[in-house]
mmCIF file of C-alpha atoms in Angstrom:
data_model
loop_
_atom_site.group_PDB
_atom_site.id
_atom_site.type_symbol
_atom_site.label_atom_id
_atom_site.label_comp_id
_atom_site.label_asym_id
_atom_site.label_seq_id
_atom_site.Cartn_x
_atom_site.Cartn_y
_atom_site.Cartn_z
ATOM 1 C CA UNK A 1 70.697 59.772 -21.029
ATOM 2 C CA UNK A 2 71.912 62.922 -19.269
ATOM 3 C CA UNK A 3 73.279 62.752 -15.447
ATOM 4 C CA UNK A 4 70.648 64.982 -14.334
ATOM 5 C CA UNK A 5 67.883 62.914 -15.952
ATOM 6 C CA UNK A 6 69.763 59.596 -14.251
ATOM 7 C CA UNK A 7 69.874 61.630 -11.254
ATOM 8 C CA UNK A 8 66.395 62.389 -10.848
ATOM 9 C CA UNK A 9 65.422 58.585 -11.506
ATOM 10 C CA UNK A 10 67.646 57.379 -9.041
ATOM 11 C CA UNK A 11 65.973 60.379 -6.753
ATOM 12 C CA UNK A 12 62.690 58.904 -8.090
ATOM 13 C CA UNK A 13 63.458 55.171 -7.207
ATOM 14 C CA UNK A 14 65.019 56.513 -3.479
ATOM 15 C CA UNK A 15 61.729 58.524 -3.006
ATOM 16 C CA UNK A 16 59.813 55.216 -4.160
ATOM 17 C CA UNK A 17 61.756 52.507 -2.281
ATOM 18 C CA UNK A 18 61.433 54.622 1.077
ATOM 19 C CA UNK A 19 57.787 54.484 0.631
ATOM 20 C CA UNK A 20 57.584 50.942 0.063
ATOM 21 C CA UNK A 21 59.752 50.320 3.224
ATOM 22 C CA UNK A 22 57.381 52.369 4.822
ATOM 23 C CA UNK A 23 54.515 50.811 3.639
ATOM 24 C CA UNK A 24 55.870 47.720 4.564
ATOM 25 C CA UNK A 25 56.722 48.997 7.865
ATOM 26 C CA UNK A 26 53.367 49.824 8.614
ATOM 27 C CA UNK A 27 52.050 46.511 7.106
ATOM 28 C CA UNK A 28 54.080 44.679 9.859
ATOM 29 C CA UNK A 29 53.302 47.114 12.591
ATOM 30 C CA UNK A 30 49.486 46.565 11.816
ATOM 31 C CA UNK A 31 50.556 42.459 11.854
ATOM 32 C CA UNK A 32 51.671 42.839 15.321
ATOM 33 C CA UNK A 33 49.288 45.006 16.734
ATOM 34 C CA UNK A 34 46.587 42.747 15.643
ATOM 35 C CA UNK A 35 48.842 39.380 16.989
ATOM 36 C CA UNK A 36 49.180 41.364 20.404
ATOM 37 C CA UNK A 37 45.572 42.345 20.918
ATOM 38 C CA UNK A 38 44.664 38.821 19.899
ATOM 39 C CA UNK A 39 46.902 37.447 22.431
ATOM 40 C CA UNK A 40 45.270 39.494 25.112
ATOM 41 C CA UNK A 41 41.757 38.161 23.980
ATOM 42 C CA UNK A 42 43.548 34.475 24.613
ATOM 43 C CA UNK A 43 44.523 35.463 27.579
ATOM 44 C CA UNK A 44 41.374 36.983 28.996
ATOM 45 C CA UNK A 45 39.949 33.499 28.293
ATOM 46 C CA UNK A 46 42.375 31.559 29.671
ATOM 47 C CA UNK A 47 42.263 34.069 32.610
ATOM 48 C CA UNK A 48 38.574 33.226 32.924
ATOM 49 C CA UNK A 49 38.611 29.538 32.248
ATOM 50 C CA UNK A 50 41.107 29.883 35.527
ATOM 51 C CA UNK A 51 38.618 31.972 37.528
ATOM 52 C CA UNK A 52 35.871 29.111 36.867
ATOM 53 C CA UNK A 53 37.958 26.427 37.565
ATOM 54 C CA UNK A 54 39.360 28.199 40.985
ATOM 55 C CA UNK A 55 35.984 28.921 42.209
ATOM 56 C CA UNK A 56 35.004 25.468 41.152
ATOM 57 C CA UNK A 57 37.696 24.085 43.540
ATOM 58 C CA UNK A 58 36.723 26.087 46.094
ATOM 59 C CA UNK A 59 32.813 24.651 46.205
ATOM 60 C CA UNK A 60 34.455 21.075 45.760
ATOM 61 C CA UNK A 61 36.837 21.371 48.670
ATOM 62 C CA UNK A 62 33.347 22.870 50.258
ATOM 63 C CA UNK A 63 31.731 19.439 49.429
ATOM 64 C CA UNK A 64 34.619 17.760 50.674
ATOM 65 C CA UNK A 65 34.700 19.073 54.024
ATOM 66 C CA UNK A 66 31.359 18.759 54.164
ATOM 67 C CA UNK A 67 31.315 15.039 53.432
ATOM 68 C CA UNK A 68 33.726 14.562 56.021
ATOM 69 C CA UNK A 69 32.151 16.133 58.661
ATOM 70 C CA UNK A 70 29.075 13.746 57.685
ATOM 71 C CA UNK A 71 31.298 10.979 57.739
ATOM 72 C CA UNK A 72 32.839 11.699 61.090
ATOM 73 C CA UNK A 73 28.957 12.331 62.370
ATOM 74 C CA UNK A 74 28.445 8.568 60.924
ATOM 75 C CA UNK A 75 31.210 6.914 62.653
ATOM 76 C CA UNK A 76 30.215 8.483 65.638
ATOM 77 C CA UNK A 77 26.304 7.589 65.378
ATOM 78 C CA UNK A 78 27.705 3.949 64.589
ATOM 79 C CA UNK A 79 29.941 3.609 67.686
ATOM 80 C CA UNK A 80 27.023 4.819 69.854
ATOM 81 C CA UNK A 81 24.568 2.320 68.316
ATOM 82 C CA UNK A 82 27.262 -0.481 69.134
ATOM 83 C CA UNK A 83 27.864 0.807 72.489
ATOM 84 C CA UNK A 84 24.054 1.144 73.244
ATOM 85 C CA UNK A 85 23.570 -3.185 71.465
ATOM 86 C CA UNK A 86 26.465 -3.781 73.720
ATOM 87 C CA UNK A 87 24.455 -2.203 77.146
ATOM 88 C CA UNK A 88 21.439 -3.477 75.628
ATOM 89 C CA UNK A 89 22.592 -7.352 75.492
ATOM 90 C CA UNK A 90 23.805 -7.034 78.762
ATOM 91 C CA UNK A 91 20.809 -5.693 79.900
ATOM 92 C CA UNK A 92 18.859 -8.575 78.325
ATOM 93 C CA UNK A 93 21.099 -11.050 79.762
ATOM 94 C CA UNK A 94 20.211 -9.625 83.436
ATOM 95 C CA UNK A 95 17.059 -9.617 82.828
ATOM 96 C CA UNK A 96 17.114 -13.438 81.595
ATOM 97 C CA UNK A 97 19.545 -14.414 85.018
ATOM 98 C CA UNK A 98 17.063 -12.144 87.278
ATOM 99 C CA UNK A 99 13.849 -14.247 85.926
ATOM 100 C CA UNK A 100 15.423 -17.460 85.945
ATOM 101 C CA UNK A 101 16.473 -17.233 89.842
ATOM 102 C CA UNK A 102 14.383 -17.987 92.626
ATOM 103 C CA UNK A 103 12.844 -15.590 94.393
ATOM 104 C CA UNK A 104 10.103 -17.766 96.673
ATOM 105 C CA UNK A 105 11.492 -20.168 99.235
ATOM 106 C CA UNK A 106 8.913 -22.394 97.678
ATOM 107 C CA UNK A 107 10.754 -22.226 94.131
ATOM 108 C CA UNK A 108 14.101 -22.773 95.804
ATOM 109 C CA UNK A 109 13.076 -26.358 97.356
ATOM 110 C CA UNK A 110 11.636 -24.889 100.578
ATOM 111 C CA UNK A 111 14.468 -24.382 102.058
ATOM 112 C CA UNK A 112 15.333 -20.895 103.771
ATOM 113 C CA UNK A 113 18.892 -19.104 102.679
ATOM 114 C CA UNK A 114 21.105 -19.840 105.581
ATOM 115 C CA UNK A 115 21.595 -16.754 108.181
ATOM 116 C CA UNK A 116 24.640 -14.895 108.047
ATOM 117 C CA UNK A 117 26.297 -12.749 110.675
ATOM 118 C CA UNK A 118 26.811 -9.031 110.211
ATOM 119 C CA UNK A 119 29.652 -7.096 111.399
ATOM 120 C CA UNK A 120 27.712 -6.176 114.387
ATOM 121 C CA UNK A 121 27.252 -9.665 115.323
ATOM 122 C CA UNK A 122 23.368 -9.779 114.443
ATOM 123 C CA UNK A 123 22.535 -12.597 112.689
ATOM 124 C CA UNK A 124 20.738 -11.879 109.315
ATOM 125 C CA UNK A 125 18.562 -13.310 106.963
ATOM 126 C CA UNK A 126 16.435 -15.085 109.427
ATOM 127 C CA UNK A 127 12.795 -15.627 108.664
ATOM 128 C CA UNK A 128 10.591 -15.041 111.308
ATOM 129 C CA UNK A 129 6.885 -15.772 110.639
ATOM 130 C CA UNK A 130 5.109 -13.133 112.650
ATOM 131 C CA UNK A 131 1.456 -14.387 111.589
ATOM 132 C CA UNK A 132 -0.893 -15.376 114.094
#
């Protein structure tokens, strides 16, 4: 084999092995173009899956407070229903002292109350029967 004819196949192989590494150059551009727009498709989900979840929280802490205010309305209603049984009983147990007391000198043994003197030295309390 002559120079020149080793020369041009080594020109030949160069010519060849530069397109292979550009070839392959390509191939793994293409690999990582396709890897980075599938990474942006993950993360377009994931950024979505957040959004949902975020706005989710939101209409639970919405719940939330509104449970609480509820609650708080509850307690409330329940302390005035207490108070009221507790001005109710007392009420009741009036009412029980006021019937069971005598209100008739006749109930009360016949006797009349005893007078008592006022600050203006009038006696008080007296019955005076003005029937004729």
């Amino acid at each position: 084999m002559s120079v020149t004819a080793t020369s041009g196949m080594q020109s030949l192989g160069s010519v060849v092995w530069a397109q292979l590494q550009q070839q392959q150059a390509q191939r793994n551009a293409d690999q990582a173009e396709h890897k980075a727009r599938s990474l942006q498709d993950k993360a377009r989900d994931a950024q979505s899956v957040a959004d949902l979840a975020e706005d989710k929280a939101r209409n639970i802490k919405v719940e939330s407070d509104q449970a609480q205010g509820q609650a708080s309305d509850a307690r409330q209603g329940l302390a005035s229903l207490k108070s009221l049984g507790e001005v109710q009983g007392g009420l009741s147990a009036l009412r029980n002292q006021l019937a069971s007391t005598p209100t008739d000198t006749a109930e009360a043994g016949g006797q009349s109350p005893a007078p008592v003197v006022n600050s203006s030295g009038q006696t008080t309390g007296t019955l005076v029967n003005v029937t004729a």
